[in-house]
Amino acid sequence: MSASEIGAPRHQTAERLFHWLMAVAILVCVFTAFLPIVGVDFEWVDIHWIAGFVLTASIVFHLWRVFMVLGLSDMALHRQDLTDLKGISDPAFEPIPGRKYDLGQKLYHWGIAVVVLATVVSGILMTLKLDTPMWDRDPGLFSGQAWGLIYAGHGLAALALIFMFLLHLYFSLLPEHRDLLRAMIRSKYVSMDKRHS
Amino acid sequence: MEFLRYQKSVWGEKLLIGVSWDFLWVPFAAAACVIAVHLMLRTRQRRVRRINH
């Protein structure tokens, strides 16, 4: 048996597909939004809203999986998760074993959920100002001030998204998290202990 | 440097049009700060574990 075959599956195929589809959609949205701002000029609007539509569809799929198949228990915050905070002041702290996600991962998940939902909801409202195959533009739907708030909300959420993405990139590339990254690419989860035994 | 961008409407009103992109560096700086703090905590944790083991 090879090392990659040891261990239980951490993520099902549907969840891994969702994760990578969402990642690609977010990256396309971020690059098409910010490259023109830093001076790289191209026709970005259509690519941006189509990637946003893919992102929205992937989130709907994730919500359906969570509420109809997976449940919320793995990602729910419990009082015992707070013991992970001892790791900040106590370098010898050992986290509680047997949990799929620790406090940091849960907080990150709920943080990125809020940020992505804010981006998507404001983005959907902004597409109402565009002609798409699904609808004709309707700029009179909201007042000028309301449109300004929607645009500002979308921009703020996008800045927060860059922050969250950079943190995610850093934590996923840490050597001690290599197994978690591998589990998001392939179906097996291999613990460090099992690999070294 | 303002955090929000405004423009004048055809009636001369000051209209909010979005966030100022002068602050595009903020998420990068904030992420760099969090990563630096985490790297310090991680280094300390690994040193203590090495001593304990």
mmCIF file with all atom_site columns, C-alpha atoms in Angstrom, chain A residues 83-93, chain B residues 41 44-45 48:
data_model
loop_
_atom_site.group_PDB
_atom_site.id
_atom_site.type_symbol
_atom_site.label_atom_id
_atom_site.label_alt_id
_atom_site.label_comp_id
_atom_site.label_asym_id
_atom_site.label_entity_id
_atom_site.label_seq_id
_atom_site.pdbx_PDB_ins_code
_atom_site.Cartn_x
_atom_site.Cartn_y
_atom_site.Cartn_z
_atom_site.occupancy
_atom_site.B_iso_or_equiv
_atom_site.pdbx_formal_charge
_atom_site.auth_seq_id
_atom_site.auth_comp_id
_atom_site.auth_asym_id
_atom_site.auth_atom_id
_atom_site.pdbx_PDB_model_num
ATOM 1  C CA . THR A 1 83 ? -9.067 26.108 24.036 1.00 0.00 ? 83 THR A CA 1
ATOM 2  C CA . ASP A 1 84 ? -7.020 26.527 20.815 1.00 0.00 ? 84 ASP A CA 1
ATOM 3  C CA . LEU A 1 85 ? -6.451 30.131 21.948 1.00 0.00 ? 85 LEU A CA 1
ATOM 4  C CA . LYS A 1 86 ? -4.108 28.760 24.634 1.00 0.00 ? 86 LYS A CA 1
ATOM 5  C CA . GLY A 1 87 ? -1.719 27.995 21.768 1.00 0.00 ? 87 GLY A CA 1
ATOM 6  C CA . ILE A 1 88 ? -1.026 31.734 21.455 1.00 0.00 ? 88 ILE A CA 1
ATOM 7  C CA . SER A 1 89 ? 0.376  32.075 24.976 1.00 0.00 ? 89 SER A CA 1
ATOM 8  C CA . ASP A 1 90 ? 1.490  28.493 25.600 1.00 0.00 ? 90 ASP A CA 1
ATOM 9  C CA . PRO A 1 91 ? 3.974  27.230 22.977 1.00 0.00 ? 91 PRO A CA 1
ATOM 10 C CA . ALA A 1 92 ? 3.751  23.681 24.377 1.00 0.00 ? 92 ALA A CA 1
ATOM 11 C CA . PHE A 1 93 ? -0.051 23.573 23.928 1.00 0.00 ? 93 PHE A CA 1
ATOM 12 C CA . LEU B 2 41 ? 4.463  32.340 17.215 1.00 0.00 ? 41 LEU B CA 1
ATOM 13 C CA . ARG B 2 44 ? 8.569  30.006 19.290 1.00 0.00 ? 44 ARG B CA 1
ATOM 14 C CA . GLN B 2 45 ? 6.277  26.950 19.382 1.00 0.00 ? 45 GLN B CA 1
ATOM 15 C CA . VAL B 2 48 ? 9.752  24.897 22.747 1.00 0.00 ? 48 VAL B CA 1
#
